[in-house]
CSV table of C-alpha atoms in Angstrom, one decimal:
chain,number,residue,atom,x,y,z
A,1,UNK,CA,-28.9,-119.5,32.5
A,2,UNK,CA,-28.3,-121.2,29.1
A,3,UNK,CA,-29.4,-124.8,28.8
A,4,UNK,CA,-26.7,-127.3,28.4
A,5,UNK,CA,-27.1,-129.6,25.5
A,6,UNK,CA,-26.0,-132.8,27.1
A,7,UNK,CA,-27.5,-136.3,26.9
A,8,UNK,CA,-29.0,-137.5,30.3
A,9,UNK,CA,-26.5,-139.4,32.4
A,10,UNK,CA,-23.5,-138.6,30.1
A,11,UNK,CA,-20.3,-138.8,32.1
A,12,UNK,CA,-17.6,-139.4,29.5
A,13,UNK,CA,-15.0,-136.8,28.8
A,14,UNK,CA,-15.5,-134.9,25.5
A,15,UNK,CA,-13.2,-135.9,22.6
A,16,UNK,CA,-12.2,-134.1,19.4
A,17,UNK,CA,-13.9,-135.1,16.2
A,18,UNK,CA,-10.9,-134.5,14.1
A,19,UNK,CA,-12.6,-134.0,10.7
A,20,UNK,CA,-14.7,-131.2,12.2
A,21,UNK,CA,-12.2,-129.8,14.7
A,22,UNK,CA,-10.7,-127.1,12.5
A,23,UNK,CA,-7.5,-125.2,12.9
A,24,UNK,CA,-7.4,-122.2,10.7
A,25,UNK,CA,-4.6,-120.8,8.6
A,26,UNK,CA,-4.3,-117.4,6.8
A,27,UNK,CA,-3.1,-117.3,3.2
A,28,UNK,CA,-2.2,-114.2,1.2
A,29,UNK,CA,-2.8,-114.7,-2.5
A,30,UNK,CA,-2.4,-111.7,-4.7
A,31,UNK,CA,-3.9,-108.8,-2.6
A,32,UNK,CA,-6.5,-111.1,-0.9
A,33,UNK,CA,-6.3,-112.6,2.6
A,34,UNK,CA,-8.0,-116.0,3.2
A,35,UNK,CA,-8.6,-117.4,6.6
A,36,UNK,CA,-9.7,-121.0,6.1
A,37,UNK,CA,-9.5,-124.4,7.9
A,38,UNK,CA,-6.3,-126.1,7.0
A,39,UNK,CA,-7.6,-129.6,7.3
A,40,UNK,CA,-8.6,-130.1,3.6
A,41,UNK,CA,-5.3,-128.7,2.5
A,42,UNK,CA,-3.6,-131.4,4.6
A,43,UNK,CA,-6.0,-134.1,3.5
A,44,UNK,CA,-6.0,-133.3,-0.2
A,45,UNK,CA,-2.5,-132.0,-0.9
A,46,UNK,CA,0.8,-133.8,-0.3
A,47,UNK,CA,2.5,-130.4,-0.7
A,48,UNK,CA,0.6,-128.8,2.1
A,49,UNK,CA,0.7,-131.9,4.3
A,50,UNK,CA,4.4,-131.7,4.1
A,51,UNK,CA,4.3,-127.9,4.8
A,52,UNK,CA,2.1,-128.2,7.9
A,53,UNK,CA,3.9,-131.3,9.1
A,54,UNK,CA,7.0,-129.2,9.9
A,55,UNK,CA,7.0,-128.1,13.6
A,56,UNK,CA,5.9,-124.5,13.9
A,57,UNK,CA,8.2,-121.9,15.3
A,58,UNK,CA,5.8,-121.5,18.2
A,59,UNK,CA,7.1,-124.8,19.6
A,60,UNK,CA,10.5,-123.2,19.9
A,61,UNK,CA,9.2,-120.2,21.8
A,62,UNK,CA,8.6,-117.8,19.0
A,63,UNK,CA,5.5,-115.6,19.3
A,64,UNK,CA,4.7,-114.9,15.7
A,65,UNK,CA,3.7,-117.9,13.6
A,66,UNK,CA,3.3,-117.7,9.9
A,67,UNK,CA,-0.3,-118.2,8.9
A,68,UNK,CA,-1.8,-117.4,12.2
A,69,UNK,CA,-2.7,-113.8,11.6
A,70,UNK,CA,-3.5,-111.3,8.9
A,71,UNK,CA,-0.2,-109.6,9.8
A,72,UNK,CA,1.8,-112.7,9.2
A,73,UNK,CA,0.0,-114.8,6.6
A,74,UNK,CA,1.4,-117.6,4.5
A,75,UNK,CA,2.2,-115.9,1.2
A,76,UNK,CA,1.5,-117.9,-1.9
A,77,UNK,CA,3.6,-116.1,-4.5
A,78,UNK,CA,2.8,-116.3,-8.2
A,79,UNK,CA,-0.8,-117.3,-7.8
A,80,UNK,CA,-4.0,-115.4,-8.5
A,81,UNK,CA,-6.8,-114.6,-6.1
A,82,UNK,CA,-9.5,-115.7,-8.5
A,83,UNK,CA,-7.8,-119.1,-9.0
A,84,UNK,CA,-7.6,-119.7,-5.2
A,85,UNK,CA,-11.2,-118.7,-4.7
A,86,UNK,CA,-12.3,-121.3,-7.3
A,87,UNK,CA,-10.2,-124.0,-5.5
A,88,UNK,CA,-11.8,-123.1,-2.1
A,89,UNK,CA,-15.2,-123.5,-3.7
A,90,UNK,CA,-14.4,-127.1,-4.2
A,91,UNK,CA,-12.5,-127.7,-0.9
A,92,UNK,CA,-15.0,-125.8,1.2
A,93,UNK,CA,-18.4,-125.6,-0.6
A,94,UNK,CA,-20.7,-123.1,1.0
A,95,UNK,CA,-24.5,-123.2,0.8
A,96,UNK,CA,-24.2,-120.6,-2.0
A,97,UNK,CA,-22.0,-122.8,-4.1
A,98,UNK,CA,-24.1,-125.9,-3.3
A,99,UNK,CA,-27.4,-124.2,-4.2
A,100,UNK,CA,-26.5,-121.9,-7.0
A,101,UNK,CA,-28.1,-122.9,-10.4
A,102,UNK,CA,-24.8,-123.8,-12.1
A,103,UNK,CA,-21.7,-125.6,-11.0
A,104,UNK,CA,-18.3,-123.9,-11.4
A,105,UNK,CA,-18.0,-122.5,-14.8
A,106,UNK,CA,-15.2,-123.5,-17.3
A,107,UNK,CA,-12.8,-120.7,-16.2
A,108,UNK,CA,-13.2,-121.6,-12.5
A,109,UNK,CA,-12.7,-125.3,-13.2
A,110,UNK,CA,-9.6,-124.5,-15.2
A,111,UNK,CA,-8.4,-122.6,-12.1
A,112,UNK,CA,-9.1,-125.6,-9.9
A,113,UNK,CA,-7.3,-127.9,-12.4
A,114,UNK,CA,-4.3,-125.6,-12.4
A,115,UNK,CA,-3.9,-125.4,-8.7
A,116,UNK,CA,-4.8,-129.0,-7.9
A,117,UNK,CA,-2.1,-130.1,-10.4
A,118,UNK,CA,0.5,-127.8,-9.0
A,119,UNK,CA,-0.2,-128.7,-5.4
A,120,UNK,CA,-0.7,-132.5,-6.0
A,121,UNK,CA,-4.4,-132.5,-4.9
A,122,UNK,CA,-5.2,-135.8,-6.7
A,123,UNK,CA,-8.9,-136.1,-5.9
A,124,UNK,CA,-9.6,-132.4,-6.7
A,125,UNK,CA,-7.7,-132.7,-10.0
A,126,UNK,CA,-9.8,-135.8,-11.0
A,127,UNK,CA,-13.0,-133.8,-10.2
A,128,UNK,CA,-11.9,-130.9,-12.3
A,129,UNK,CA,-11.0,-133.1,-15.3
A,130,UNK,CA,-14.3,-135.0,-15.0
A,131,UNK,CA,-16.3,-131.8,-14.9
A,132,UNK,CA,-14.5,-130.2,-17.8
A,133,UNK,CA,-14.8,-133.4,-19.9
A,134,UNK,CA,-18.4,-134.0,-19.1
A,135,UNK,CA,-20.2,-130.6,-19.0
A,136,UNK,CA,-18.2,-128.3,-21.2
A,137,UNK,CA,-17.5,-128.5,-24.9
A,138,UNK,CA,-13.8,-127.8,-25.0
A,139,UNK,CA,-12.5,-126.9,-28.4
A,140,UNK,CA,-9.6,-128.9,-29.9
A,141,UNK,CA,-7.3,-126.0,-29.3
A,142,UNK,CA,-8.4,-125.7,-25.6
A,143,UNK,CA,-7.9,-129.4,-25.1
A,144,UNK,CA,-4.4,-129.3,-26.5
A,145,UNK,CA,-3.5,-126.2,-24.4
A,146,UNK,CA,-4.9,-127.5,-21.2
A,147,UNK,CA,-3.4,-130.9,-21.8
A,148,UNK,CA,0.1,-129.5,-22.2
A,149,UNK,CA,-0.3,-127.2,-19.2
A,150,UNK,CA,-1.7,-129.7,-16.8
A,151,UNK,CA,-0.8,-133.2,-18.1
A,152,UNK,CA,-4.0,-134.7,-19.5
A,153,UNK,CA,-3.0,-137.1,-22.3
A,154,UNK,CA,-6.6,-137.9,-23.4
A,155,UNK,CA,-7.2,-134.3,-24.2
A,156,UNK,CA,-4.0,-134.0,-26.1
A,157,UNK,CA,-4.9,-137.0,-28.3
A,158,UNK,CA,-8.5,-135.9,-28.8
A,159,UNK,CA,-7.6,-132.3,-29.7
A,160,UNK,CA,-4.9,-133.3,-32.1
A,161,UNK,CA,-7.0,-136.0,-33.7
A,162,UNK,CA,-9.9,-133.5,-34.3
A,163,UNK,CA,-7.6,-131.0,-35.9
A,164,UNK,CA,-6.1,-133.7,-38.2
A,165,UNK,CA,-9.7,-134.5,-39.2
A,166,UNK,CA,-10.0,-130.9,-40.2
A,167,UNK,CA,-12.7,-130.1,-37.6
A,168,UNK,CA,-12.8,-127.2,-37.4
A,169,UNK,CA,-11.1,-126.3,-40.6
A,170,UNK,CA,-8.4,-123.8,-39.9
A,171,UNK,CA,-6.1,-121.9,-42.2
A,172,UNK,CA,-2.3,-122.6,-41.8
A,173,UNK,CA,-2.0,-119.2,-40.1
A,174,UNK,CA,-4.8,-119.9,-37.7
A,175,UNK,CA,-3.4,-123.3,-36.9
A,176,UNK,CA,0.0,-121.9,-36.2
A,177,UNK,CA,-1.4,-119.2,-34.0
A,178,UNK,CA,-3.5,-121.8,-32.1
A,179,UNK,CA,-1.0,-124.6,-31.4
A,180,UNK,CA,2.4,-123.2,-32.4
A,181,UNK,CA,4.5,-123.7,-35.5
A,182,UNK,CA,6.0,-127.1,-34.8
A,183,UNK,CA,2.7,-128.7,-33.9
A,184,UNK,CA,0.9,-127.0,-36.8
A,185,UNK,CA,3.5,-128.3,-39.2
A,186,UNK,CA,3.1,-131.9,-37.9
A,187,UNK,CA,-0.7,-131.6,-38.1
A,188,UNK,CA,-0.5,-130.4,-41.7
A,189,UNK,CA,1.8,-133.3,-42.6
A,190,UNK,CA,-0.6,-135.8,-41.0
A,191,UNK,CA,-3.5,-134.3,-43.0
A,192,UNK,CA,-1.6,-134.9,-46.2
A,193,UNK,CA,-0.6,-138.4,-45.2
A,194,UNK,CA,-4.1,-139.3,-44.2
A,195,UNK,CA,-5.6,-137.9,-47.5
A,196,UNK,CA,-3.0,-139.6,-49.6
A,197,UNK,CA,-3.7,-142.9,-48.0
A,198,UNK,CA,-7.4,-142.7,-48.7
A,199,UNK,CA,-8.8,-145.8,-50.5
A,200,UNK,CA,-12.0,-145.6,-52.5
A,201,UNK,CA,-14.1,-148.8,-53.1
A,202,UNK,CA,-16.8,-148.5,-55.7
A,203,UNK,CA,-19.7,-150.9,-56.1
A,204,UNK,CA,-21.5,-151.8,-59.3
A,205,UNK,CA,-23.9,-148.8,-58.9
A,206,UNK,CA,-22.3,-145.7,-60.5
A,207,UNK,CA,-21.8,-142.8,-58.0
A,208,UNK,CA,-21.8,-145.1,-55.0
A,209,UNK,CA,-18.8,-146.3,-53.1
A,210,UNK,CA,-17.0,-146.5,-49.7
A,211,UNK,CA,-14.2,-144.2,-48.6
A,212,UNK,CA,-11.7,-145.7,-46.2
A,213,UNK,CA,-9.2,-143.4,-44.6
A,214,UNK,CA,-6.3,-144.0,-42.3
A,215,UNK,CA,-7.3,-143.6,-38.7
A,216,UNK,CA,-6.3,-140.1,-37.6
A,217,UNK,CA,-6.0,-141.1,-34.0
A,218,UNK,CA,-3.4,-143.8,-34.9
A,219,UNK,CA,-1.4,-141.2,-36.9
A,220,UNK,CA,-1.5,-138.8,-33.9
A,221,UNK,CA,-0.3,-141.4,-31.5
A,222,UNK,CA,2.5,-142.4,-33.7
A,223,UNK,CA,3.7,-138.9,-34.6
A,224,UNK,CA,3.3,-137.5,-31.1
A,225,UNK,CA,4.4,-140.7,-29.3
A,226,UNK,CA,7.2,-139.1,-27.3
A,227,UNK,CA,5.1,-136.3,-25.9
A,228,UNK,CA,2.1,-138.5,-25.2
A,229,UNK,CA,4.3,-141.1,-23.4
A,230,UNK,CA,5.9,-138.4,-21.2
A,231,UNK,CA,2.5,-137.0,-20.4
A,232,UNK,CA,1.1,-140.4,-19.5
A,233,UNK,CA,4.1,-141.0,-17.2
A,234,UNK,CA,3.5,-137.8,-15.3
A,235,UNK,CA,-0.2,-138.6,-15.1
A,236,UNK,CA,0.4,-141.8,-13.3
A,237,UNK,CA,1.6,-139.9,-10.3
A,238,UNK,CA,-1.9,-138.4,-10.0
A,239,UNK,CA,-3.7,-141.7,-10.3
A,240,UNK,CA,-6.4,-142.6,-12.8
A,241,UNK,CA,-8.6,-139.7,-14.1
A,242,UNK,CA,-12.3,-140.5,-14.1
A,243,UNK,CA,-14.0,-140.1,-17.4
A,244,UNK,CA,-17.7,-139.3,-17.9
């Protein structure tokens, strides 16, 4: 007979410890089926909290409930299996993900940022932004692309400012291919404006002097003001993003 694990003299009725009393749900993403606890989806995402807050058909006497079996999963259309797996690595870290030598790589964190933004997972989004900002050397072009795709104003300003400062130095064709024609044109104009406003101060010693240039960040903020303001407004709905 198996020994019961019960404190001596315990008479109280057992109660559910809600954070560890899991109800599973089956998702279909791409060709993959995922059976996972739905608690973190409810806790982290306003989108899923609303979805799961709707009474299930089972309460109306229906037998088949969406998400309860492999045969009738909740289908997440338009998403990729690899992105969903990366998100689950943050929501439900296993001993493998906790003990492997490296954290999620840049591609995985980008997946996490994409889905957490789409599904209003505010804490998860902040985590992804902090990790990408602190541990990966995003190129200026990557910062601009990610900022525009996922509403991160700091990255937009940083990326544009770096390109205005000519770091890295890109040809007009490379710049256009990287950020699009309109943005490339505006960056090129800011480069000219910045260089034309350079002031040289020379001391008494020949060959020595101080070069003062207009701040590229200020030029970027002024030129891209409308886009930056819109991005900041959207960001507010996700709360403040932690920075390393």
